[in-house]
Coordinates of C-alpha atoms and ligand atoms in Angstrom, one line a residue:
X1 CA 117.6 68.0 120.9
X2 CA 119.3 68.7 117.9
X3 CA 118.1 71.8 117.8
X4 CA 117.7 74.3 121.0
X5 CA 114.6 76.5 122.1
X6 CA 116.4 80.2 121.3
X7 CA 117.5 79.1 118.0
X8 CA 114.8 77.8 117.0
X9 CA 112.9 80.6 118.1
X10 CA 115.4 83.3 115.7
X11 CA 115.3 81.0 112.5
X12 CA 111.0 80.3 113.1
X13 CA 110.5 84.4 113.7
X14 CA 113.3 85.6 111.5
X15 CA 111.0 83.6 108.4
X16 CA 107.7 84.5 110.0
X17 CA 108.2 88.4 109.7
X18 CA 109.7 88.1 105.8
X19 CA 106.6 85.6 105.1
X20 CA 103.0 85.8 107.2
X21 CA 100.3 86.5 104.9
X22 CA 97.8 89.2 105.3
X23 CA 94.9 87.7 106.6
X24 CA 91.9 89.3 108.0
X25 CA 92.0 87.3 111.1
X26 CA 95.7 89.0 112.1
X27 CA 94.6 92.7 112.0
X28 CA 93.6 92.2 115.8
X29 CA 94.2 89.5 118.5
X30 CA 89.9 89.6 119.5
X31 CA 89.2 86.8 120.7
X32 CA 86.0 86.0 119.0
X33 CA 87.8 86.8 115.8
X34 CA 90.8 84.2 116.9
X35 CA 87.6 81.3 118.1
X36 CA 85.9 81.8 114.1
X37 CA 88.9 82.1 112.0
X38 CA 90.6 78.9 114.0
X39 CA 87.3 76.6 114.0
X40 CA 86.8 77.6 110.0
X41 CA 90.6 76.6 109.2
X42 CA 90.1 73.2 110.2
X43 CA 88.2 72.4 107.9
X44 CA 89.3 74.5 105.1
X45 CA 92.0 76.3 103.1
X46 CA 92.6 79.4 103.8
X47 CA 91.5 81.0 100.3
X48 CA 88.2 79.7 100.8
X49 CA 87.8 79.8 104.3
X50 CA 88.9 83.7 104.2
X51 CA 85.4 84.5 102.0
X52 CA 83.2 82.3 104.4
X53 CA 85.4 84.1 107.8
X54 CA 84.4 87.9 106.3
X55 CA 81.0 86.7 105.9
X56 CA 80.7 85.2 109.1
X57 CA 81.8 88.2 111.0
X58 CA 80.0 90.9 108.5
X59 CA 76.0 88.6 109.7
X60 CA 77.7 88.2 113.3
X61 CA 80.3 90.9 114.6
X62 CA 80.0 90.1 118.0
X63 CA 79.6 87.1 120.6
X64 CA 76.1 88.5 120.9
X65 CA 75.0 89.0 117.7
X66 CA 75.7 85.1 117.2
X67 CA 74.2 83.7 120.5
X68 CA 71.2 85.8 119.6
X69 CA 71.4 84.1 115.9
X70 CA 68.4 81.1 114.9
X71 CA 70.5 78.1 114.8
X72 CA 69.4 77.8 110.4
X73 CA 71.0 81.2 109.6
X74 CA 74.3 80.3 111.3
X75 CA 73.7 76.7 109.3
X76 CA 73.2 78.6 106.1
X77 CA 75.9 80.5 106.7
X78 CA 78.5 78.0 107.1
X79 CA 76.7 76.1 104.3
X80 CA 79.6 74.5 101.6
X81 CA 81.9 74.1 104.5
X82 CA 81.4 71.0 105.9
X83 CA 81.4 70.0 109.7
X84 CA 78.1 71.3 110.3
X85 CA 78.7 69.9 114.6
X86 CA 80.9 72.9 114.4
X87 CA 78.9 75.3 113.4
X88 CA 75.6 74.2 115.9
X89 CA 79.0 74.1 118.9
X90 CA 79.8 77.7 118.2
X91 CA 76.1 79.0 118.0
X92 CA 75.9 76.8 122.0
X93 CA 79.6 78.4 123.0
X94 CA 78.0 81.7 122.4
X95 CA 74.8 81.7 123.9
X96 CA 77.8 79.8 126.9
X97 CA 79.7 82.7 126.8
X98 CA 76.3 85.0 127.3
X99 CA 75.0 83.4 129.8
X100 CA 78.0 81.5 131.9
X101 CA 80.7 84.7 131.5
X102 CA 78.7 87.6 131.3
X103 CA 79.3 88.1 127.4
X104 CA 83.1 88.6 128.3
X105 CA 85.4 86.0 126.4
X106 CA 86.6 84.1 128.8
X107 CA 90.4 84.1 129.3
X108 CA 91.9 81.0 130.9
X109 CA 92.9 77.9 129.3
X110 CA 90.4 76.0 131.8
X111 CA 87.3 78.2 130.7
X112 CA 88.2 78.5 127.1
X113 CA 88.2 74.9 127.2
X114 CA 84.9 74.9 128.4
X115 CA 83.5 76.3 125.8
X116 CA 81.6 73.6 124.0
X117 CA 83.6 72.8 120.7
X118 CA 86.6 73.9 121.9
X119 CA 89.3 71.5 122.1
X120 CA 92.7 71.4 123.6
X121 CA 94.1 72.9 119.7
X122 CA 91.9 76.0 119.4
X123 CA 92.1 76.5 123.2
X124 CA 95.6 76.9 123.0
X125 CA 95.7 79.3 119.9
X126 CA 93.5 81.6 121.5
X127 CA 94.9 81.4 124.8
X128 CA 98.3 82.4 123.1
X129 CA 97.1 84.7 120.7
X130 CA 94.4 87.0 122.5
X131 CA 95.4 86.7 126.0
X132 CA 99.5 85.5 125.6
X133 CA 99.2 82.6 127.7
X134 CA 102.1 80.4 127.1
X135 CA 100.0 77.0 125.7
X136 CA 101.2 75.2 122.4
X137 CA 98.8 74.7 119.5
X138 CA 99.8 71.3 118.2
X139 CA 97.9 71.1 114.7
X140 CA 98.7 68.9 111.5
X141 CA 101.1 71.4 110.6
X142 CA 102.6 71.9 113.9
X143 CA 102.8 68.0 113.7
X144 CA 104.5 68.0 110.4
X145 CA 107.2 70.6 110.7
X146 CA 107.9 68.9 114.3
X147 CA 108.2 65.5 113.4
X148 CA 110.3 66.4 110.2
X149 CA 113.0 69.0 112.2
X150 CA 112.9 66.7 115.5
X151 CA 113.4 63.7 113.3
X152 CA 110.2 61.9 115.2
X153 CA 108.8 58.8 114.2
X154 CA 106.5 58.2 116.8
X155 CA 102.8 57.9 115.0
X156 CA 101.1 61.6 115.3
X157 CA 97.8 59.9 116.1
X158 CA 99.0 57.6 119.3
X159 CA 98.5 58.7 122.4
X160 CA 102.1 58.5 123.2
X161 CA 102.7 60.7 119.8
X162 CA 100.5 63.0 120.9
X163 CA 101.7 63.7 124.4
X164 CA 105.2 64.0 122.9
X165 CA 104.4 66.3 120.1
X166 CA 103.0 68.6 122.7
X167 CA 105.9 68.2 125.2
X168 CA 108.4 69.4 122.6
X169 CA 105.8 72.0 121.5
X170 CA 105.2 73.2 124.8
X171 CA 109.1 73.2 125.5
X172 CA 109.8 75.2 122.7
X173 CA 107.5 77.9 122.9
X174 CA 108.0 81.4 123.3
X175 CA 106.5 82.1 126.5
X176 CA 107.2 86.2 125.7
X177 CA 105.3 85.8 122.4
X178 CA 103.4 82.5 122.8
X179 CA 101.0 83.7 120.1
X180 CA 103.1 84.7 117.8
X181 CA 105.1 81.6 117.8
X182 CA 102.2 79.4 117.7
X183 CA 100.9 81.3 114.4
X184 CA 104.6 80.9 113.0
X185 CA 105.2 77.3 113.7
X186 CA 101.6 77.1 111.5
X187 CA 102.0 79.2 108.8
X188 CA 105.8 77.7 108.5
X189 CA 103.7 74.3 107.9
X190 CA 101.4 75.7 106.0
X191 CA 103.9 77.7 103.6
X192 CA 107.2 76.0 104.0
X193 CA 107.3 72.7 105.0
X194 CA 104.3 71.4 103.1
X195 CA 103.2 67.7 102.9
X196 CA 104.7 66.8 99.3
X197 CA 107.7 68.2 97.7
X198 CA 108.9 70.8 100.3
X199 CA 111.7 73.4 98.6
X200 CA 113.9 72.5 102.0
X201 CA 116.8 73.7 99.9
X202 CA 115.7 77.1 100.3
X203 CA 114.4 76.5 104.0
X204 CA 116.1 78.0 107.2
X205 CA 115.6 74.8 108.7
X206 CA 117.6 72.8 106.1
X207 CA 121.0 72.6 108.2
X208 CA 119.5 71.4 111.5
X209 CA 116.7 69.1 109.9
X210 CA 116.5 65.5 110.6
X211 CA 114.7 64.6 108.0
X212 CA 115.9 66.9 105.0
X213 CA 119.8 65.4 106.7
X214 CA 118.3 61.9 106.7
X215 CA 116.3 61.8 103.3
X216 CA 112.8 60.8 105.5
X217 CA 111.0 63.6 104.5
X218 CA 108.5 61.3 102.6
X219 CA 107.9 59.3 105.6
X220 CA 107.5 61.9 108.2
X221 CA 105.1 62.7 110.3
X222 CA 103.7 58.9 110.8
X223 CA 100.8 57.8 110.8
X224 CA 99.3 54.4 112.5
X225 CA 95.5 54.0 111.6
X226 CA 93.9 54.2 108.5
X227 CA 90.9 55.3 108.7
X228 CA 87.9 53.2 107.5
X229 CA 85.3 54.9 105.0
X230 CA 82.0 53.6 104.9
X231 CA 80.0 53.6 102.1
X232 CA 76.9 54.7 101.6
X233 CA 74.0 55.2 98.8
X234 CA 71.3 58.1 98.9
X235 CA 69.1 58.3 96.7
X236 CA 67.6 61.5 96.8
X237 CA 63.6 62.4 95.4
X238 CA 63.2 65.6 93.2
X239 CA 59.8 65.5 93.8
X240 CA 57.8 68.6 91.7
X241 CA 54.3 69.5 91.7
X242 CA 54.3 72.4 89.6
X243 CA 56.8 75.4 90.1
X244 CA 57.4 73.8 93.9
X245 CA 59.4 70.9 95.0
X246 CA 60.0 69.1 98.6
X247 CA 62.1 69.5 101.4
X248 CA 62.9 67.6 104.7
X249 CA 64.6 68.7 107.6
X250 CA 67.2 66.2 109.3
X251 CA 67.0 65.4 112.4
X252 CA 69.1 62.4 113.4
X253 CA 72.4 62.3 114.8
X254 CA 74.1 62.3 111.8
X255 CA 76.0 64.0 109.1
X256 CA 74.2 67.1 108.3
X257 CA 72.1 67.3 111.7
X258 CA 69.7 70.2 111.5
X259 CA 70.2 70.7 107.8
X260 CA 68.0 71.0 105.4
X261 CA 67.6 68.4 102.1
X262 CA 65.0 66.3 99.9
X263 CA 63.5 63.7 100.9
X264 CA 65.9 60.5 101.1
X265 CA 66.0 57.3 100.4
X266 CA 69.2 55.5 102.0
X267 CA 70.7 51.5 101.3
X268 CA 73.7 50.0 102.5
X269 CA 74.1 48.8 99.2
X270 CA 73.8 50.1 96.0
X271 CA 70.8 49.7 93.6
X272 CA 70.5 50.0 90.0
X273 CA 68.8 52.9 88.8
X274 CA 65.6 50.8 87.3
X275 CA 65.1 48.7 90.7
X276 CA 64.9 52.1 93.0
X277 CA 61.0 52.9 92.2
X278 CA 60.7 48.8 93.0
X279 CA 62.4 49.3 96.6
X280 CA 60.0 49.1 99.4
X281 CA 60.3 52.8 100.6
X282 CA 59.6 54.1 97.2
X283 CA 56.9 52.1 97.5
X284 CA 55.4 53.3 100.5
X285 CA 56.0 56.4 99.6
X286 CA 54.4 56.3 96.2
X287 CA 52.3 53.5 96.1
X288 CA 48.8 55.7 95.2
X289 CA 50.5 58.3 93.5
X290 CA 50.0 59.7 89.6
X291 CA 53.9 60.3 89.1
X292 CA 56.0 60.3 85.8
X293 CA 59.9 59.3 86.5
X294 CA 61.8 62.4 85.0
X295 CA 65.0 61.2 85.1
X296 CA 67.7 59.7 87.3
X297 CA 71.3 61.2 87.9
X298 CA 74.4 59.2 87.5
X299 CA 75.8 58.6 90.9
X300 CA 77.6 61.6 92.4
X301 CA 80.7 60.6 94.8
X302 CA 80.7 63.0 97.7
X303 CA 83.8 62.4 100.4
X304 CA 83.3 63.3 104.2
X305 CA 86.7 62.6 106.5
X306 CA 85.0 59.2 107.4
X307 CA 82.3 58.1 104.4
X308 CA 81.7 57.7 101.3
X309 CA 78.5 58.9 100.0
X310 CA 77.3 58.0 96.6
X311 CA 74.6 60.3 96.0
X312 CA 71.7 59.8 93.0
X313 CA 68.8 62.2 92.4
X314 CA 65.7 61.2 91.1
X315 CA 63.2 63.8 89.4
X316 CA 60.1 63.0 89.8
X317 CA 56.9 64.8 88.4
X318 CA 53.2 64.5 90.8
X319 CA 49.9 65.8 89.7
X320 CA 48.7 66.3 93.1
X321 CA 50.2 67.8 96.1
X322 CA 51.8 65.5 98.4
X323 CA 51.5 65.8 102.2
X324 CA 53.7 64.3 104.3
X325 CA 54.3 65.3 108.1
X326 CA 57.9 65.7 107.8
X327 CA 58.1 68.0 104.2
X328 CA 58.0 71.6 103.5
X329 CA 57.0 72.3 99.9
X330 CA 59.2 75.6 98.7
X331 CA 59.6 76.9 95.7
X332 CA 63.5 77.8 94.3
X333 CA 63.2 81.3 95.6
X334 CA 62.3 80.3 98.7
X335 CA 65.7 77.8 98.9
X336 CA 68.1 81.0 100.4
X337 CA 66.0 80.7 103.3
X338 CA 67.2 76.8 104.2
X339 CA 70.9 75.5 104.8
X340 CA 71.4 72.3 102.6
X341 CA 74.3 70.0 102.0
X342 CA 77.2 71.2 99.4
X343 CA 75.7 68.2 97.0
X344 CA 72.1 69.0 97.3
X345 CA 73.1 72.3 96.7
X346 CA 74.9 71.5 93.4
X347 CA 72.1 70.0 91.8
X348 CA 69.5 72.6 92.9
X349 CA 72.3 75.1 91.1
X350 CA 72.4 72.8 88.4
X351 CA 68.7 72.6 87.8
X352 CA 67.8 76.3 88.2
X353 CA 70.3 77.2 85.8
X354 CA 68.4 74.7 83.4
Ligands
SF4_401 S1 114.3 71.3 105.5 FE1 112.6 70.6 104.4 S2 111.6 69.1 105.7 FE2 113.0 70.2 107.0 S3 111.8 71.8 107.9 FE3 112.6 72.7 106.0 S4 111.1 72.3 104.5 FE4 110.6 71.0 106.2

């Protein structure tokens, strides 16, 4: 190594104490607080992420509070953010942590793993952080700062990468202070030695560095497989009768499971705005219906980690009430009550502003 375990240690704590941010999540090692603030930071930065945490934790202080939650208010909580399996997992680890551990947080690495959700990452930093048990949280930025000190070009996302990642990791921990080195070696990623452009001339790091020595900093950490996006089209139906408009639960396993959103039409391919009251489903839908076409959206691009969704509304104006065994007719106020995708929400916003 070019680098040994104490140094590293002095340099990665000596920067820690002059830089960690004040974040609501650090003013006490619960573990409950660690488990929410660790699952809403992987999908978000942590400006935004802060807001949703603080609401979170305001609706559900406790373990208890949440596992005694409906599923829809902790959906409508997390609403915006994305991931929405998360959400449903940590509703099920805590009606798991009722039920299996007598409400008590439990505090090995084999039952925190349990906990459904819970993966090797966030096991680890609340292992180290609430209960100090020596385990190294391997994250992107854990990866990143790693790969770039260590001079490692082994692919982050092999399974050989990964196992030596967390070797190294787990060689250089703390084991007096496993949580707090864990939360440096993070917020040294997240700060420091960020993905483009790091200031490594003004980094601690910058004499032992591989890859500020080597000039590889563009090129580190590696990656082997590009991901794939799929693409797909919804087309979404505004339907109004009067001041009220339709809803549809989804229930497939899928994006947005459990979420609320208007009814859908989806292709594999897209279709020009004047051929979608032509398609078949529209069709069946509508076929003896008195309607007016209001308008049709241009198409909204909406990015998940894997998909591409390009997203079209269609406003649609009925005389009559429609009944359909899978649609709840609500009225705007009544939309606080439901949980609905980031782009659904949008154009409700959008229209009610109108
Ligand atoms: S010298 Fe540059 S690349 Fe190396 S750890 Fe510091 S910021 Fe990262």
């Amino acid at each position: 190594m070019n680098i040994d375990s104490p140094i590293f240690h002095k340099i990665l704590t000596d920067w820690y104490k002059q830089n960690l941010r004040d974040l609501p999540w650090r003013k006490n090692k619960e573990p409950y607080l660690v488990w929410i603030s660790e699952i809403i930071l992987q999908q978000t930065r942590v400006d935004q992420g802060t807001n949703y945490f603080l609401r979170f934790i305001e609706k559900f202080p406790t373990v208890e509070t949440l596992a005694q939650a409906q599923e829809d208010e902790v959906l409508k909580l997390w609403q915006g953010l994305g991931y929405y399996s998360r959400a449903r997992n940590i509703h099920f680890a805590a009606k798991q942590i009722q039920n299996d551990f007598k409400g008590q947080f439990p505090s090995t690495a084999i039952e925190i793993e349990k906990l459904k959700g819970v993966g090797k990452y966030t096991a680890a930093a609340i292992g180290s952080i609430s209960f100090n048990l020596p385990m190294a949280a391997v994250d992107g930025n854990v990866y990143r700062v790693l790969s770039r000190v260590f001079g490692i070009s082994t692919p982050i996302d092999s399974t050989l990468g990964k196992h030596e990642f967390a070797e190294l990791a787990q060689q250089l921990i703390d084991a007096k202070n496993p949580g707090t080195f864990n939360e440096a070696l993070m917020e040294f990623g997240a700060l420091q030695c960020v993905p483009k452009n790091p200031n490594c001339v003004e980094c601690p790091f910058n004499d032992q560095c591989v890859a500020h020595q080597q000039n590889t900093i563009k090129s580190l950490p590696v990656k082997s497989i590009k991901t794939k996006v799929r693409n797909r089209y919804f087309y979404y139906l505004y339907i109004k009768h009067k001041k009220s408009f339709y809803i549809t639960q989804r229930k497939e396993n899928d994006i947005w499971k459990n979420l609320y959103q208007l009814p859908l039409i989806e292709t594999t391919e897209e279709i020009l705005p004047e051929k979608i009251i032509i398609h078949q489903e529209f069709q069946q839908l509508f076929n003896t219906v008195d309607l007016a076409i209001d308008a049709i959206t241009n198409p909204v691009t909406h990015l998940l980690s894997h998909q591409k969704l390009n997203v079209r509304f269609i406003e649609i104006s009925v005389n009559n009430d429609l009944k359909h065994e899978n649609w709840i007719k609500i009225c705007e106020e009544d939309l606080v009550q439901y949980g609905v995708p980031k782009v659904i929400e949008n154009f409700l916003v959008k229209k009610t502003e109108n």
